[in-house]
Amino acid sequence: MRNCFICFIILFFASLNLHAEDGHDLWLRTKSTGIVDIVCEKSSSTLNIAIQELKQCWRGESGTTLTLTVKPNILIVDDGFKISPGEIQANTDLGILYGVYELLRRQQTGEQIKEEIFNPSYERRLLNHWDNLDGSIERGYAGLSIFWRKGKDSLIVTGEDKKLWEEYARANASIGINGTVLNNVNASPNMLTSEIINRAKEVADVLRPFGIKIYLSVKFSSPSLIGGLKTSDPLNPEVTKWWNAKVKEIYNLIPDFGGFLVKANSEGQPGPQDFGRTHADGANMMADALKPNGGIVMWRAFVYETSGGDRAKQAYSEFMPLDGQFRDNVIIQVKNGPVDFQPREPFSPLFGAMKKTSVMPELQITQEYLGHSIHLVFLSTMWEEFLQSETYQQGKGSTVARCTDGSVYPQKYTAIAGVSNIGLDANWCGHHFAQANWYAFGRLAWNNSLSSEQIAVEWIKLTFCQTAENFDKIKDPLLVEWDLNFLKPVKQMILESREAAVNYMMPLGLHHIFAPDHHYGPGPWWAPKGVRKDWTPPYYHQADTNGIGFDRTQTGSNAVSQYHEPLNSKFNDLKTCPEIYLLWFHHLPWNYKMKSGRSLWDELCYYYDIGLQQVRQFQKVWDKIQPYVDSQRFVEVQSKLRNQCSNAHEWKDACLLYFQQFSRQPIPYEIERPVHDLEYLIEIDMKRH
Amino acid sequence: MRNCFICFIILFFASLNLHAEDGHDLWLRTKSTGIVDIVCEKSSSTLNIAIQELKQCWRGESGTTLTLTVKPNILIVDDGFKISPGEIQANTDLGILYGVYELLRRQQTGEQIKEEIFNPSYERRLLNHWDNLDGSIERGYAGLSIFWRKGKDSLIVTGEDKKLWEEYARANASIGINGTVLNNVNASPNMLTSEIINRAKEVADVLRPFGIKIYLSVKFSSPSLIGGLKTSDPLNPEVTKWWNAKVKEIYNLIPDFGGFLVKANSEGQPGPQDFGRTHADGANMMADALKPNGGIVMWRAFVYETSGGDRAKQAYSEFMPLDGQFRDNVIIQVKNGPVDFQPREPFSPLFGAMKKTSVMPELQITQEYLGHSIHLVFLSTMWEEFLQSETYQQGKGSTVARCTDGSVYPQKYTAIAGVSNIGLDANWCGHHFAQANWYAFGRLAWNNSLSSEQIAVEWIKLTFCQTAENFDKIKDPLLVEWDLNFLKPVKQMILESREAAVNYMMPLGLHHIFAPDHHYGPGPWWAPKGVRKDWTPPYYHQADTNGIGFDRTQTGSNAVSQYHEPLNSKFNDLKTCPEIYLLWFHHLPWNYKMKSGRSLWDELCYYYDIGLQQVRQFQKVWDKIQPYVDSQRFVEVQSKLRNQCSNAHEWKDACLLYFQQFSRQPIPYEIERPVHDLEYLIEIDMKRH
């Protein structure tokens, strides 16, 4: 099948095809190179899209006949599909569309096409947009919202809006995403005003043929804020009535509306606890309102209070007692780690622990804590690490993936959400390589056992192999050259990139030592008086002259106890605790001897330095592939990498110089010295801040 | 004599003596450790200082008798001296003082003390202060002027002023400096007003016992500007009269006044050419006025005009025709290189070429083009390279040193000047290591055949070996350790430091590609419309897609012709032109093959990178010696090195990215990639500017 791999070798047509390229086409660059005969007995807007995609992008043998068959098959689940040479079969029209995208992807990437069934891991695969109604995006680094905008024309739906939403829908459908939350979890009550719901309906209408349902984030206090009620108490009949009516209003406009996403009693957001009720009371009230129309409630478990002790324990402490009290159309949406989307965290102990409640993972695609749209960080490896984490809740094999996708527990609904990194930037994501994270999220949501390597290879081939009008001219030797000189080094780079970010930001289990607010650069020193302690880095790194790290062992906060054995003991015991989580679970003296034989202080220095060296290596990799990529994307990525390198240098210098005040030991002299003074780094942090 | 080296080993008394240390004591840190019996028949303020120094700083055997003898000795020249065990002999009181400083230095550094005569290479060894009367300093990076200040109290001489001037005089005397020009060569006419001369007299009175004469920079148009005359034409009798009267006024106050320094018809300064007269006419008029009192005129040859063709040729073209026309108390003061104090220039062809005129070198101690007081750059090696340059004007051995110190030509006066790096900063020079340049200038002015290595060793020992009250406790093993762990690496670092600066700023003969005005960072791109071409970097680097470098060969500007054979041919011929001057003399294609086998472009990249690596290495050297130095100087130098490293990185990135636009070739992939975008570097340059 090697010659099916129709990647266009740039060098071959360098002078002809190296045009400026803004990245807007994402991983969807195929142009048809032959004719396909499509047999399809049924017709629908979704099937029409499938047929159109086949015609536009067909890369198989010209003249092939392909049959699209919608008929029940017990082996096919939901919108899954079966591909055979000559046929795509599915239970649903959407299944056919997904099958078409899979077939085309295989044609483009040179993967084998044989009889095979593809079923989704999760029933609901959602993007969460933290988009505000004024068009700004919380933690957005790629321009303003594609859904909302400020100003007097904010409610007008233009042709451009629809074109963009359709492109958005197509991109999502091509990787299996079937739901999207249109607004920020820190929700404006205005989301539920009729005029805003009406705009959401317009979005839903564009997304529907691509199989994407819309969902809305709602503010728990909406009944009192916009409904004119005196309370938003979930047990108050007026409140229930208000929500029922609101839900009805929505379904009248959007008959396939997906449901609500709720951030309640979290970081200042209102919630049922404001009225003496539980999270279950609040979630169930909404779930009851949604149930008649098949809607669901995604209720976030991201809760913590200064008074609640170790922040990493609080979601578990608060939600575990409620296990079994939620309606079956409530899903508890849990961030992957117990704190907050850090470069590395152990998995949240709620996964697998809530046995009588549906639980869905929330991943963050937008790089709030991973260098925004400046750093090249491929998050797939982080998510793979998370999904494959053993919870041991039902013995070996109870990975997070299997505990959430229905394999271990019989959940009525399964779902996974990713906080979107999409904005109005021409390339959608700010960084060309941030597109890979959108892609990877979709692919993992569809198949949570995919390897990051496979996803990387797919994405690189689809994104950087130019579409070829004359692909038949391509010779194998050139393919081999492209594989060797582009695919291989770029793949290696992106697969290594998240570990590099961990190394230069917070290795060995360090976490949340970011500068405040922007969460971009380092801020281990930041702890002004009067600020919540659990919002300051010293709360997390606990560095002093004795040592560093958060003691979460049995003699510390005992967060380890929230993990099922043997993890509890493994994390608790220095001999068995993985060094990647060392300072997450342990407070250790600076001279603590690491497995490498080095002291903890020296090891920390080495990790920060290695991280910086890795980014420098990425720069070399990228510069070397220049002949194989269009100039615009080359230059834009090159510039971002330079910026990333400078920032990695700041991270290294800031953390080493700051912690050195406590370790009182020299940075090992083999290591390149800091080039910034600590005072300067604190100053620029404040300026950014 | 090993145990004479009374360096205090810090480690030995670490807890006792590592106090904060602002560097104000320079290289004069000795405290007496014994008693010396001084026999001296004569008395004078200068001899009193000599005796006091001996008592305060004696490090020889306690109880020694030392005789100070002022008597004529034909082997001793000027203020030279003879040291023998037990006696210092000299023609003059000042010779005795110099002998005392030499003896004490040898005691401190552990050098041999035997019968030996020390004679100065130059009769006049001057600092030039580019201090303005408002207290600011042109190209000063160590605070405001120690001589002048702004405001209504500017003319009051305080006790603090006198104390500082005395410290200044002592430091200068200790290295043999015997003259100082108190104000900027871009002179204010007000310098010659009576009230300002009066303040100069106060300075002179403090400096006199230390053997330091004062000189003044004068503005050529002073007669018309402050004298009420209609002209400053040097051949006008009224003008001559005015100068005669002014000189008389000065000598009335300052009987040992040294003379005038003049920047005329240079960079907008007025001069004799404004009246159709020659430099000789102007200089001779002043020389005649000064002659009766033994004063001299130092007339600068730093002249160039946009219309004058290759700037590097102009001083020679303009002054050579005047050779023989100057009075014998005129000395032409010539900058070391033909352009302007660049990190590396070939010597100015005027040296050795003017055979019937006294010529003196002007060196720049202040680091205008060498990183200000931020970069650690030991200039001694640059000056050694310059002084030892062969001019071939009288055959082999006609070095610049020998052509200016009277060895080759019978000059009535010999002199050398260094543009001072001194200001009100506690450590005098802004950077602790910039003190080494003040020291080195003095030492080379005294003995122009000293090696930089010897100067480096002296200065490091004097500056960083703590004074020891209990130096007798010092054990040889500790001395060996200090030698190995401090002296050796620090010496190597400073001896390498100027070459490093050349590497990261302008290797291979590149010159004057600085950002405008501040001359700190890179600015190879700077060439706005309407600016004099010879003030813009592209004039000097001449980079285009064909190549880079200034063609000064016989087929170019023919600047090579100003050098005496065989230098003319050597520089002209690519096969023999030293690569360190390659792009100074040649415009070469990017693919020109260097001796290394690399292309010119690749070689350029490697040099910039090596320069950066060298600074990183300096950082390691410095960090490692932390146990041997007081914390204040350690931290201050460490911080400067960080800054230097960042700036070296900017240099490398800026020049490579800028020139790459022309070379159109990749930076060799082995080399660490740029971390700045060119646009950013241009932007910060503009901000600094």
mmCIF file of C-alpha atoms in Angstrom, chain A residues 613 616 619-620 623-627 635 638-643 645-646 649 657 660 666-667 669-679, chain B residues 613 616 619-620 623-627 635 638-643 645-646 649 657 660 666-667 669-679:
data_model
loop_
_atom_site.group_PDB
_atom_site.id
_atom_site.type_symbol
_atom_site.label_atom_id
_atom_site.label_comp_id
_atom_site.label_asym_id
_atom_site.label_seq_id
_atom_site.Cartn_x
_atom_site.Cartn_y
_atom_site.Cartn_z
ATOM 1 C CA GLN A 613 18.186 21.892 25.591
ATOM 2 C CA ARG A 616 16.912 24.143 21.308
ATOM 3 C CA GLN A 619 14.592 24.552 16.802
ATOM 4 C CA LYS A 620 17.245 22.598 14.946
ATOM 5 C CA ASP A 623 15.111 24.670 10.775
ATOM 6 C CA LYS A 624 16.315 21.542 9.039
ATOM 7 C CA ILE A 625 12.921 20.704 7.548
ATOM 8 C CA GLN A 626 12.642 24.113 5.894
ATOM 9 C CA PRO A 627 12.878 22.658 2.358
ATOM 10 C CA VAL A 635 8.571 31.118 9.444
ATOM 11 C CA GLN A 638 10.246 29.094 13.609
ATOM 12 C CA SER A 639 9.391 32.350 15.317
ATOM 13 C CA LYS A 640 7.208 30.617 17.906
ATOM 14 C CA LEU A 641 10.001 28.164 18.682
ATOM 15 C CA ARG A 642 12.398 31.043 19.269
ATOM 16 C CA ASN A 643 9.931 32.526 21.664
ATOM 17 C CA CYS A 645 13.157 28.808 23.765
ATOM 18 C CA SER A 646 13.462 32.210 25.408
ATOM 19 C CA HIS A 649 15.238 29.839 29.472
ATOM 20 C CA LEU A 657 17.513 31.052 41.063
ATOM 21 C CA GLN A 660 18.546 28.207 45.092
ATOM 22 C CA PRO A 666 25.432 25.843 43.544
ATOM 23 C CA ILE A 667 23.860 24.942 40.257
ATOM 24 C CA TYR A 669 28.870 23.759 37.121
ATOM 25 C CA GLU A 670 28.462 21.592 34.041
ATOM 26 C CA ILE A 671 25.149 23.302 33.469
ATOM 27 C CA GLU A 672 24.835 26.482 31.463
ATOM 28 C CA ARG A 673 24.463 29.376 33.886
ATOM 29 C CA PRO A 674 21.380 31.541 34.252
ATOM 30 C CA VAL A 675 21.375 34.609 32.024
ATOM 31 C CA HIS A 676 18.699 36.493 33.930
ATOM 32 C CA ASP A 677 18.783 37.923 37.415
ATOM 33 C CA LEU A 678 15.992 36.780 39.661
ATOM 34 C CA GLU A 679 14.948 40.389 40.270
ATOM 35 C CA GLN B 613 29.783 30.033 24.036
ATOM 36 C CA ARG B 616 28.764 31.144 28.790
ATOM 37 C CA GLN B 619 29.855 32.530 33.557
ATOM 38 C CA LYS B 620 30.903 29.059 34.621
ATOM 39 C CA ASP B 623 30.352 30.902 39.365
ATOM 40 C CA LYS B 624 32.999 28.383 40.292
ATOM 41 C CA ILE B 625 35.235 30.912 42.033
ATOM 42 C CA GLN B 626 32.431 32.008 44.343
ATOM 43 C CA PRO B 627 34.159 30.604 47.453
ATOM 44 C CA VAL B 635 27.045 38.864 42.800
ATOM 45 C CA GLN B 638 27.717 37.445 38.122
ATOM 46 C CA SER B 639 24.816 39.701 37.224
ATOM 47 C CA LYS B 640 26.874 41.606 34.660
ATOM 48 C CA LEU B 641 27.982 38.356 33.060
ATOM 49 C CA ARG B 642 24.378 37.267 32.727
ATOM 50 C CA ASN B 643 23.616 40.509 31.018
ATOM 51 C CA CYS B 645 25.552 36.674 27.807
ATOM 52 C CA SER B 646 22.092 37.894 26.848
ATOM 53 C CA HIS B 649 23.066 36.241 22.207
ATOM 54 C CA LEU B 657 19.558 36.834 10.861
ATOM 55 C CA GLN B 660 21.249 35.704 6.259
ATOM 56 C CA PRO B 666 21.027 28.269 6.372
ATOM 57 C CA ILE B 667 22.894 28.756 9.606
ATOM 58 C CA TYR B 669 22.529 23.140 11.747
ATOM 59 C CA GLU B 670 25.091 22.166 14.369
ATOM 60 C CA ILE B 671 24.828 25.686 15.709
ATOM 61 C CA GLU B 672 22.304 26.673 18.326
ATOM 62 C CA ARG B 673 19.468 28.477 16.596
ATOM 63 C CA PRO B 674 18.564 32.135 17.069
ATOM 64 C CA VAL B 675 16.060 32.740 19.828
ATOM 65 C CA HIS B 676 15.054 36.220 18.702
ATOM 66 C CA ASP B 677 13.234 37.321 15.587
ATOM 67 C CA LEU B 678 15.051 39.932 13.549
ATOM 68 C CA GLU B 679 12.030 42.249 13.790
#
